[in-house]
Amino acid sequence: MTFKDLNLHENLQQGLQDIGFSEPTPIQEQSIPLLLEGKDVLGAAQTGTGKTGAFVIPIINQIINKPKDGIQALILSPTRELAQQIDEQIFALGYHTGITSATIIGGEDFSRQADAIRAGVDILVATPGRLIDQTKVLDVDFSTIKYLVLDEADRMLDMGFLPDVNHIIDKIPKKRQTLLFSATMPGSIKKLAQDIMNNPELVQIAVSTTTKSVTQKAYLIDGREKLKVVQNVLDTHEWKSCIIFTATKKGTDQLERLLSKKGLKVASIHGDRDQNERNKALHEFKNGHVPIIVATDVLARGIDIDDISLIINYDVPRAVEDYIHRIGRTGRYDKKGIAVTLVSKQDSKFFNAIERKVGKDLEVIKGGVKQAPKKESKKESGKEDRPNKDNSSDKKVKRKDINPDFSKLKYFTQSVNEEGKMVFTLIGKEKDKEEPKKQKSEQPKKQKQAKKKEAPRNKNNNSRNSERPKKSKKQSPRKPSVELKTVEKASERNVNSRRPAKGFWGVIKSMLPKFK
Ligand code: AMP
């Protein structure tokens, strides 16, 4: 199927052509016709499979002939960066259509956003906190909204966001199309979805499992060795750009400093940074000027950056869903990637849950890096070596209706053709009566970012002006600075809490216990 078969408006077709979308991805192929028919859709697809297009394309097509009719679509996102990214796609796809959009997010100029709302843009992409703040000072007319999208729906409906989201939904006409999209779909959100949706269709594509295009490894290590192991992973894998996820904002700052001291070019991003700093860090990383970014989970969801080949979980994520979203930043669309998780004793209870969920896809290595330093094969790290046995029939892709039952699944295989492009092939219809497995619901987190103090706006970083990610120079694997033997020895040493004697005073000190 091509986009031409979907009978989309020619100006939208032009936008699709501009950004090089010729064939819809499975989530798009399944969702777009339903949305064009006016149905509500609960879309569950792995991260990086074209979810944004699945809702942006039909919305643009629906409002293309009736622009300037008040706010027609509201898209809610859990993070500012994701909202900006969605708006960029609206801008690119809607370039020839005259459709207008604006992001209403924390940390950006409040009055400019108010102007955009007053001017009556067609599509608002917002984080809930800032949108609510705007409603306190502005008389925002929600009565014209016909489309409501919750991206990263499970996050939007968890305890941290739910009150704000409900507050907004109460203002929107009941007669609307509601679209919920997420890579992870715990049973609890399906229930909540029923309350805000009207007889939704479920479009489900290999939900809640990690993608096979990501090679997953976990190193069981001494917590004090994390930095050395990070260095080692960076030295022994072939990668172009790398995200290192940490558990806390403080940890992010610390790790950035430590890696910078080692001479690495590193940026960092977390919720306590002002929006200028966040935009700058992301911009530099996206453009390849800085190959490593250290981040909290603020970068875990939905963010689409070209050619991220390596994810390092410096701290094990606290929820399985977060793990899936984090490693989903690599192996996107038609690429491959590596995800390495460092597991210390303190991390093990969180890791066990992850292992239960994705265990069969995860190589667990005791005590740091397993083999002698060598480049990871292209198979693991890049897009070059696409056709190989392992990935020819990896992914099962299925679609089913939420009401009345879960039958009539369609199965696709996902493979890679000789040109290195992802190909989805329908291989038949099968029945799978099982409900998708229930997952642990995500840990409630307070929506802090959206309420952060406002920061001066950096005009250059307006999402409209953001460049699309440029291809960065390939980073050649460096010689490991930490020999593998050293890593093992170091961990033994730290376990025993003894430092080898160094120099004259070291020798004296090492003798001291003898005098006790
Ligand atoms: P998303 O899951 O929406 O973040 O999309 C992941 C990546 O796939 C993005 O880089 C999109 O630009 C790309 N993409 C989405 N849909 C298509 C398509 N139909 N054809 C080619 N690339 C696509």
Coordinates of C-alpha atoms and ligand atoms in Angstrom, one line a residue:
M1 CA 0.0 0.0 0.0
T2 CA 1.2 3.5 -0.7
F3 CA -0.2 6.8 0.7
K4 CA -1.8 7.4 -2.7
D5 CA -4.2 4.5 -2.0
L6 CA -5.4 6.3 1.1
N7 CA -7.0 9.0 -1.0
L8 CA -5.4 11.9 0.9
H9 CA -5.7 15.5 -0.1
E10 CA -3.1 16.4 -2.7
N11 CA -1.5 19.1 -0.6
L12 CA -1.0 16.6 2.2
Q13 CA 0.4 14.2 -0.4
Q14 CA 2.9 16.9 -1.3
G15 CA 4.0 17.2 2.4
L16 CA 4.4 13.4 2.6
Q17 CA 6.5 13.5 -0.5
D18 CA 8.6 16.3 0.9
I19 CA 9.6 14.3 4.0
G20 CA 10.0 11.1 2.1
F21 CA 7.1 9.1 3.4
S22 CA 5.8 7.0 0.5
E23 CA 4.4 3.9 2.1
P24 CA 2.5 3.9 5.4
T25 CA 3.9 1.9 8.3
P26 CA 1.6 -0.8 9.7
I27 CA 0.3 1.5 12.5
Q28 CA -0.4 4.1 9.9
E29 CA -1.9 1.6 7.5
Q30 CA -4.3 0.3 10.1
S31 CA -5.1 3.6 11.9
I32 CA -5.5 6.1 9.1
P33 CA -8.5 4.6 7.4
L34 CA -10.3 4.2 10.7
L35 CA -9.6 7.8 11.7
L36 CA -10.7 9.0 8.3
E37 CA -14.0 7.1 8.8
G38 CA -14.5 9.1 12.0
K39 CA -13.7 6.3 14.5
D40 CA -12.0 6.6 17.8
V41 CA -8.7 4.7 17.9
L42 CA -6.6 3.2 20.6
G43 CA -3.2 2.7 18.9
A44 CA -0.6 0.6 20.5
A45 CA 2.7 0.3 18.6
Q46 CA 6.3 -0.1 19.4
T47 CA 8.1 3.1 19.6
G48 CA 9.7 4.3 16.4
T49 CA 7.1 2.7 14.1
G50 CA 5.5 5.9 12.9
K51 CA 2.9 6.6 15.6
T52 CA 3.0 10.4 15.1
G53 CA 2.1 10.1 11.5
A54 CA -0.7 7.7 12.4
F55 CA -2.6 10.5 14.0
V56 CA -1.1 13.7 12.4
I57 CA -1.8 12.6 8.8
P58 CA -5.6 11.9 9.2
I59 CA -6.1 15.0 11.4
I60 CA -4.5 17.2 8.8
N61 CA -6.5 15.5 6.1
Q62 CA -9.8 16.1 8.0
I63 CA -9.3 19.7 8.7
I64 CA -7.6 20.7 5.4
N65 CA -10.8 22.0 3.9
K66 CA -11.9 23.9 6.9
P67 CA -9.0 25.8 8.3
K68 CA -9.5 28.8 10.6
D69 CA -12.5 27.3 12.4
G70 CA -11.1 27.7 15.9
I71 CA -8.9 25.2 17.6
Q72 CA -9.9 21.9 15.9
A73 CA -7.4 19.5 17.3
L74 CA -5.7 19.2 20.7
I75 CA -2.7 16.9 21.0
L76 CA -1.5 16.3 24.6
S77 CA 2.0 15.1 25.3
P78 CA 3.8 14.3 28.5
T79 CA 7.0 16.1 27.7
R80 CA 7.9 19.4 26.1
E81 CA 10.4 17.9 23.8
L82 CA 7.9 15.4 22.4
A83 CA 5.3 18.1 21.9
Q84 CA 7.9 20.1 19.9
Q85 CA 8.7 17.0 17.9
I86 CA 5.0 16.4 17.1
D87 CA 4.6 20.0 16.1
E88 CA 7.6 19.7 13.8
Q89 CA 5.9 16.8 12.0
I90 CA 2.7 18.8 11.7
F91 CA 4.6 21.7 10.2
A92 CA 6.4 19.5 7.7
L93 CA 3.4 17.5 6.7
G94 CA 1.0 20.5 6.6
Y95 CA 3.5 22.8 4.9
H96 CA 1.3 23.0 1.7
T97 CA -2.0 23.0 3.4
G98 CA -2.2 26.3 5.2
I99 CA -2.9 24.6 8.5
T100 CA -1.5 26.3 11.6
S101 CA -0.3 24.9 14.8
A102 CA 1.4 25.9 18.0
T103 CA 3.1 24.3 21.0
I104 CA 1.8 25.3 24.4
I105 CA 4.6 24.0 26.7
G106 CA 6.3 24.9 29.9
G107 CA 9.5 26.9 29.8
E108 CA 8.6 28.8 26.7
D109 CA 7.3 32.3 26.3
F110 CA 3.8 32.5 27.9
S111 CA 2.5 35.5 26.1
R112 CA 3.5 34.3 22.7
Q113 CA 1.6 31.1 23.3
A114 CA -1.4 33.2 24.5
D115 CA -1.2 35.1 21.2
A116 CA -1.2 31.9 19.2
I117 CA -4.3 30.6 21.2
R118 CA -6.1 34.0 20.7
A119 CA -5.3 33.9 17.0
G120 CA -7.1 30.5 16.8
V121 CA -4.6 28.1 15.4
D122 CA -6.0 24.9 14.0
I123 CA -3.9 22.5 16.0
L124 CA -2.6 22.9 19.6
V125 CA 0.2 20.6 20.8
A126 CA 0.4 21.0 24.5
T127 CA 1.7 19.7 27.8
P128 CA -1.2 19.6 30.2
G129 CA 0.2 21.8 33.0
R130 CA 1.0 24.8 30.7
L131 CA -2.3 24.5 28.9
I132 CA -4.2 24.7 32.2
D133 CA -2.1 27.7 33.2
Q134 CA -3.1 29.4 30.0
T135 CA -6.8 28.7 30.7
K136 CA -6.4 30.5 34.0
V137 CA -5.5 33.8 32.3
L138 CA -7.2 33.3 28.9
D139 CA -10.6 32.4 27.8
V140 CA -9.6 29.5 25.7
D141 CA -12.4 28.3 23.5
F142 CA -12.3 24.5 23.5
S143 CA -15.8 24.2 22.0
T144 CA -14.4 23.9 18.4
I145 CA -12.2 20.9 19.2
K146 CA -13.1 17.9 17.1
Y147 CA -10.0 15.8 17.6
L148 CA -8.3 15.0 20.9
V149 CA -5.0 13.0 20.9
L150 CA -3.2 11.7 24.0
D151 CA 0.2 10.7 22.9
E152 CA 2.1 8.3 25.2
A153 CA -1.4 7.6 26.5
D154 CA -0.4 5.4 29.4
R155 CA 1.8 8.1 30.8
M156 CA -1.0 10.7 30.3
L157 CA -3.4 8.5 32.1
D158 CA -1.2 7.6 35.1
M159 CA -1.7 9.2 38.5
G160 CA 0.7 12.0 37.9
F161 CA -1.1 13.4 34.8
L162 CA -4.6 12.1 35.1
P163 CA -6.1 15.0 37.2
D164 CA -4.8 17.6 34.7
V165 CA -5.8 15.5 31.7
N166 CA -9.4 15.0 33.1
H167 CA -9.6 18.7 33.8
I168 CA -8.9 19.5 30.2
I169 CA -11.1 16.7 28.8
D170 CA -14.0 18.1 30.8
K171 CA -13.8 21.3 28.7
I172 CA -13.8 19.6 25.3
P173 CA -17.0 18.7 23.5
K174 CA -18.1 15.1 24.1
K175 CA -18.8 14.8 20.4
R176 CA -15.3 14.4 19.2
Q177 CA -12.8 11.8 17.9
T178 CA -10.5 10.6 20.5
L179 CA -7.1 9.1 19.6
L180 CA -4.9 7.4 22.2
F181 CA -1.4 6.2 21.2
S182 CA 1.2 4.5 23.2
A183 CA 4.0 2.0 22.9
T184 CA 3.1 0.4 26.1
M185 CA -0.5 -0.4 27.0
P186 CA -1.2 -1.7 30.5
G187 CA -4.6 -3.1 31.1
S188 CA -5.4 -0.3 33.4
I189 CA -5.2 2.3 30.7
K190 CA -7.5 0.3 28.5
K191 CA -10.1 0.7 31.2
L192 CA -9.6 4.4 31.6
A193 CA -9.6 4.7 27.8
Q194 CA -13.1 3.3 27.7
D195 CA -14.3 6.3 29.8
I196 CA -13.0 8.9 27.5
M197 CA -13.5 7.2 24.2
N198 CA -16.4 6.3 22.1
N199 CA -16.4 2.6 21.1
P200 CA -12.8 2.7 20.1
E201 CA -11.0 0.4 17.7
L202 CA -7.8 -1.1 19.0
V203 CA -4.9 -1.0 16.5
Q204 CA -2.2 -3.1 18.1
I205 CA 1.2 -3.7 16.8
A206 CA 3.6 -5.9 18.8
V207 CA 2.8 -4.1 22.0
S208 CA 5.0 -3.9 25.0
T209 CA 7.8 -6.0 23.9
T210 CA 11.1 -4.5 23.0
T211 CA 12.0 -4.4 19.4
K212 CA 14.2 -7.1 17.9
S213 CA 16.2 -4.5 16.1
V214 CA 17.8 -3.6 19.5
T215 CA 20.4 -6.0 20.9
Q216 CA 20.0 -5.9 24.6
K217 CA 22.7 -6.7 27.2
A218 CA 22.8 -6.3 30.9
Y219 CA 26.1 -6.3 32.9
L220 CA 25.8 -7.4 36.5
I221 CA 28.5 -5.2 38.1
D222 CA 29.7 -3.6 41.3
G223 CA 27.9 -0.2 41.6
R224 CA 31.3 1.6 42.0
E225 CA 32.5 0.3 38.7
K226 CA 29.7 1.9 36.6
L227 CA 31.8 4.7 35.2
K228 CA 34.5 2.4 34.1
V229 CA 32.1 0.0 32.5
V230 CA 30.5 3.0 30.7
Q231 CA 33.9 3.9 29.3
N232 CA 34.5 0.4 28.3
V233 CA 31.1 0.0 26.6
L234 CA 31.8 3.2 24.7
D235 CA 35.2 2.0 23.7
T236 CA 34.2 -1.5 22.6
H237 CA 31.1 -0.8 20.7
E238 CA 30.6 0.8 17.3
W239 CA 28.3 3.7 17.8
K240 CA 27.5 7.1 16.4
S241 CA 25.4 8.7 19.1
C242 CA 24.6 7.5 22.5
I243 CA 22.0 8.3 25.3
I244 CA 23.0 7.5 28.8
F245 CA 19.9 7.3 31.1
T246 CA 20.3 8.0 34.8
A247 CA 17.7 7.8 37.6
T248 CA 18.1 11.3 39.0
K249 CA 18.7 14.9 37.9
K250 CA 21.7 15.1 40.3
G251 CA 23.0 11.9 38.9
T252 CA 22.7 13.3 35.4
D253 CA 24.8 16.3 36.3
Q254 CA 27.4 14.3 38.0
L255 CA 27.8 11.8 35.2
E256 CA 28.0 14.6 32.6
R257 CA 30.9 16.1 34.6
L258 CA 32.7 12.8 35.0
L259 CA 32.5 12.0 31.4
S260 CA 33.5 15.5 30.3
K261 CA 36.6 15.1 32.6
K262 CA 37.5 12.0 30.6
G263 CA 37.6 14.2 27.5
L264 CA 34.3 13.1 26.0
K265 CA 31.9 15.5 24.4
V266 CA 28.8 15.3 26.4
A267 CA 25.5 17.2 26.9
S268 CA 22.9 16.5 29.5
I269 CA 19.1 17.1 29.9
H270 CA 16.7 16.9 32.8
G271 CA 13.6 18.6 34.2
D272 CA 15.5 21.1 36.4
R273 CA 17.2 22.7 33.4
D274 CA 15.5 25.7 31.9
Q275 CA 14.0 25.3 28.5
N276 CA 16.9 27.1 26.7
E277 CA 19.4 24.7 28.1
R278 CA 17.1 21.7 27.3
N279 CA 16.7 22.9 23.7
K280 CA 20.4 23.6 23.3
A281 CA 21.5 20.2 24.6
L282 CA 19.0 18.4 22.4
H283 CA 19.8 20.5 19.4
E284 CA 23.5 19.8 19.7
F285 CA 22.9 16.2 20.2
K286 CA 20.5 15.9 17.3
N287 CA 23.0 17.7 15.0
G288 CA 25.8 15.3 16.0
H289 CA 27.9 18.1 17.5
V290 CA 27.8 16.3 20.8
P291 CA 27.7 12.5 20.4
I292 CA 26.7 11.6 24.0
I293 CA 23.7 12.9 26.0
V294 CA 23.1 12.0 29.6
A295 CA 19.4 12.2 30.5
T296 CA 16.7 11.4 32.9
D297 CA 13.5 9.8 31.6
V298 CA 12.5 13.2 30.2
L299 CA 14.2 11.8 27.0
A300 CA 12.7 8.4 27.3
R301 CA 9.4 8.7 25.5
G302 CA 8.7 9.3 21.9
I303 CA 11.8 11.3 21.1
D304 CA 12.9 10.5 17.6
I305 CA 16.5 11.2 16.8
D306 CA 18.3 9.8 13.8
D307 CA 21.0 7.2 14.2
I308 CA 21.1 6.7 18.0
S309 CA 23.0 3.5 18.0
L310 CA 23.7 3.0 21.7
I311 CA 21.6 3.3 24.8
I312 CA 23.2 2.9 28.2
N313 CA 21.0 2.5 31.3
Y314 CA 23.5 3.8 33.8
D315 CA 20.7 3.3 36.4
V316 CA 18.1 0.6 35.9
P317 CA 14.7 2.1 35.1
R318 CA 12.2 1.8 37.9
A319 CA 9.4 0.5 35.7
V320 CA 9.4 -2.1 32.9
E321 CA 7.6 0.4 30.7
D322 CA 10.4 3.0 31.2
Y323 CA 12.9 0.4 30.1
I324 CA 10.9 -0.3 26.9
H325 CA 10.6 3.4 26.1
R326 CA 14.3 4.1 26.9
I327 CA 15.7 1.4 24.7
G328 CA 13.1 2.4 22.0
R329 CA 15.2 5.5 21.4
T330 CA 17.5 3.2 19.3
G331 CA 16.6 0.7 16.7
R332 CA 14.0 3.1 15.3
Y333 CA 12.1 2.6 12.1
D334 CA 14.7 0.9 9.8
K335 CA 17.7 1.1 12.1
K336 CA 19.5 -1.2 14.5
G337 CA 20.9 -0.5 17.9
I338 CA 22.4 -1.7 21.2
A339 CA 21.0 -1.2 24.7
V340 CA 23.3 -1.9 27.6
T341 CA 21.9 -1.9 31.2
L342 CA 24.3 -1.6 34.1
V343 CA 22.9 -3.6 37.0
S344 CA 24.3 -3.1 40.5
K345 CA 23.1 -4.9 43.6
Q346 CA 20.9 -1.9 44.4
D347 CA 19.3 -2.1 41.0
S348 CA 18.6 -5.8 41.0
K349 CA 15.0 -5.6 42.3
F350 CA 14.0 -3.3 39.4
F351 CA 16.1 -5.4 37.0
N352 CA 14.3 -8.6 37.9
A353 CA 11.0 -7.3 36.7
I354 CA 12.6 -6.2 33.4
E355 CA 14.2 -9.6 33.0
R356 CA 10.9 -11.3 33.6
K357 CA 9.4 -9.2 30.8
V358 CA 12.0 -9.2 28.2
G359 CA 14.3 -12.0 29.5
K360 CA 14.5 -14.0 26.3
D361 CA 15.8 -11.0 24.4
L362 CA 18.3 -10.0 27.0
E363 CA 21.9 -11.2 27.3
V364 CA 22.9 -11.1 31.0
I365 CA 26.7 -10.9 31.5
K366 CA 28.2 -11.2 35.0
G367 CA 30.9 -8.9 36.1
G368 CA 31.1 -6.4 33.3
V369 CA 32.1 -6.8 29.7
K370 CA 32.3 -10.4 28.6
Q371 CA 34.8 -10.7 25.8
A372 CA 38.1 -9.2 24.7
P373 CA 37.6 -5.7 23.3
K374 CA 36.5 -5.8 19.7
K375 CA 34.1 -3.9 17.6
E376 CA 30.5 -5.0 17.8
S377 CA 29.5 -6.4 14.5
K378 CA 27.7 -4.2 12.1
K379 CA 24.8 -6.4 12.6
E380 CA 24.4 -5.0 16.1
S381 CA 25.2 -1.5 15.6
G382 CA 24.3 -0.1 12.3
K383 CA 21.9 -0.1 9.4
E384 CA 24.4 -1.4 6.9
D385 CA 24.1 -5.1 7.4
R386 CA 20.4 -5.3 7.3
P387 CA 19.5 -8.6 5.6
N388 CA 20.4 -11.3 8.1
K389 CA 18.7 -14.4 9.4
D390 CA 18.0 -13.0 12.8
N391 CA 15.7 -10.3 11.7
S392 CA 13.9 -11.7 8.7
S393 CA 10.8 -12.7 10.6
D394 CA 11.2 -11.1 13.9
K395 CA 8.2 -9.0 14.6
K396 CA 4.7 -10.1 14.7
V397 CA 2.4 -7.2 14.1
K398 CA -1.2 -7.5 14.9
R399 CA -4.4 -5.5 14.9
K400 CA -7.6 -6.2 16.7
D401 CA -10.8 -4.5 17.7
I402 CA -11.3 -3.6 21.3
N403 CA -15.0 -4.3 21.0
P404 CA -16.4 -6.9 21.1
D405 CA -13.5 -9.3 21.2
F406 CA -9.9 -9.7 20.3
S407 CA -10.2 -11.8 17.2
K408 CA -9.4 -11.3 13.6
L409 CA -5.7 -10.5 14.0
K410 CA -3.6 -9.8 11.1
Y411 CA 0.0 -10.8 11.3
F412 CA 2.9 -9.1 9.6
T413 CA 6.5 -9.9 9.4
Q414 CA 9.0 -7.2 9.6
S415 CA 12.2 -7.6 7.6
V416 CA 14.7 -5.6 5.8
N417 CA 15.2 -5.6 2.1
E418 CA 18.4 -5.4 0.1
E419 CA 18.3 -1.6 0.1
G420 CA 18.3 -1.7 3.9
K421 CA 14.6 -0.5 4.1
M422 CA 12.1 -1.9 6.6
V423 CA 9.5 -4.1 4.8
F424 CA 6.3 -5.2 6.5
T425 CA 4.6 -8.2 4.9
L426 CA 1.1 -9.4 5.7
I427 CA 1.4 -13.1 6.2
G428 CA -2.2 -14.0 7.0
K429 CA -5.0 -13.8 9.5
E430 CA -4.8 -15.7 12.7
K431 CA -6.7 -15.9 15.9
D432 CA -5.2 -15.1 19.2
K433 CA -7.9 -15.1 21.9
E434 CA -5.5 -14.0 24.6
E435 CA -5.8 -10.6 26.1
P436 CA -2.5 -8.8 25.9
K437 CA -0.6 -9.6 29.0
K438 CA -1.2 -7.2 31.9
Q439 CA 1.8 -5.2 32.9
K440 CA 2.8 -3.6 36.1
S441 CA 1.3 -0.2 36.0
E442 CA 3.7 2.6 35.7
Q443 CA 4.9 4.2 38.9
P444 CA 3.0 7.4 39.6
K445 CA 5.3 10.3 39.0
K446 CA 4.4 13.9 39.7
Q447 CA 4.2 16.1 36.7
K448 CA 7.0 18.5 37.7
Q449 CA 8.4 19.7 34.5
A450 CA 5.3 21.4 33.3
K451 CA 5.2 23.5 36.4
K452 CA 8.8 24.6 36.4
K453 CA 9.6 28.2 36.5
E454 CA 9.4 29.9 33.2
A455 CA 12.7 30.6 31.4
P456 CA 13.5 33.2 28.8
R457 CA 12.7 31.9 25.4
N458 CA 15.5 31.2 23.0
K459 CA 14.1 32.3 19.7
N460 CA 16.6 30.2 17.8
N461 CA 15.3 27.2 19.4
N462 CA 11.7 27.7 18.5
S463 CA 10.5 24.3 17.2
R464 CA 9.6 25.9 13.9
N465 CA 13.2 26.8 13.4
S466 CA 14.6 23.5 14.6
E467 CA 16.5 21.7 11.9
R468 CA 15.9 18.2 11.1
P469 CA 18.7 16.0 12.4
K470 CA 21.7 16.1 10.3
K471 CA 23.8 13.1 9.6
S472 CA 26.7 13.1 12.0
K473 CA 30.2 11.8 11.2
K474 CA 30.6 8.2 12.1
Q475 CA 32.4 7.7 15.4
S476 CA 35.1 5.2 15.0
P477 CA 35.5 2.9 17.9
R478 CA 38.4 4.0 20.0
K479 CA 40.9 1.8 21.7
P480 CA 39.6 0.9 25.1
S481 CA 41.1 3.1 27.8
V482 CA 40.1 0.5 30.4
E483 CA 41.5 -2.9 29.6
L484 CA 38.9 -5.6 30.3
K485 CA 41.2 -7.3 32.7
T486 CA 41.5 -4.0 34.6
V487 CA 37.8 -3.8 34.9
E488 CA 37.6 -7.2 36.5
K489 CA 40.5 -6.5 38.8
A490 CA 39.2 -3.1 39.7
S491 CA 35.9 -4.6 40.7
E492 CA 37.7 -7.2 42.8
R493 CA 39.7 -4.5 44.4
N494 CA 36.6 -2.4 45.2
V495 CA 34.8 -5.3 46.6
N496 CA 37.6 -5.8 49.1
S497 CA 37.7 -2.0 49.7
R498 CA 41.4 -1.9 49.6
R499 CA 43.4 0.4 47.4
P500 CA 46.9 -0.7 46.2
A501 CA 49.7 1.2 47.8
K502 CA 51.1 4.1 45.8
G503 CA 54.4 6.1 46.2
F504 CA 56.3 6.7 49.3
W505 CA 53.3 7.8 51.5
G506 CA 51.3 4.9 50.1
V507 CA 53.9 2.4 51.3
I508 CA 54.0 4.1 54.7
K509 CA 50.2 4.0 54.9
S510 CA 50.0 0.4 53.9
M511 CA 52.4 -0.4 56.7
L512 CA 50.3 1.5 59.3
P513 CA 47.9 -1.3 60.3
K514 CA 51.0 -3.3 61.3
F515 CA 51.7 -0.7 64.1
K516 CA 48.2 -0.9 65.5
Ligands
AMP1 P1 7.5 7.9 15.2 O1 7.2 6.6 15.8 O2 6.3 8.7 14.8 O3 8.4 8.7 16.2 O4 8.4 7.8 13.9 C1 9.6 7.1 13.9 C2 10.4 7.5 12.6 O5 9.8 6.9 11.5 C3 10.5 9.0 12.4 O6 11.8 9.3 12.0 C4 9.6 9.2 11.2 O7 10.0 10.3 10.4 C5 9.7 7.9 10.5 N1 8.5 7.6 9.7 C6 7.2 7.6 10.2 N2 6.3 7.2 9.3 C7 7.1 6.9 8.1 C8 6.7 6.5 6.8 N3 5.5 6.2 6.4 N4 7.7 6.4 5.9 C9 9.0 6.6 6.3 N5 9.4 7.0 7.5 C10 8.4 7.2 8.4

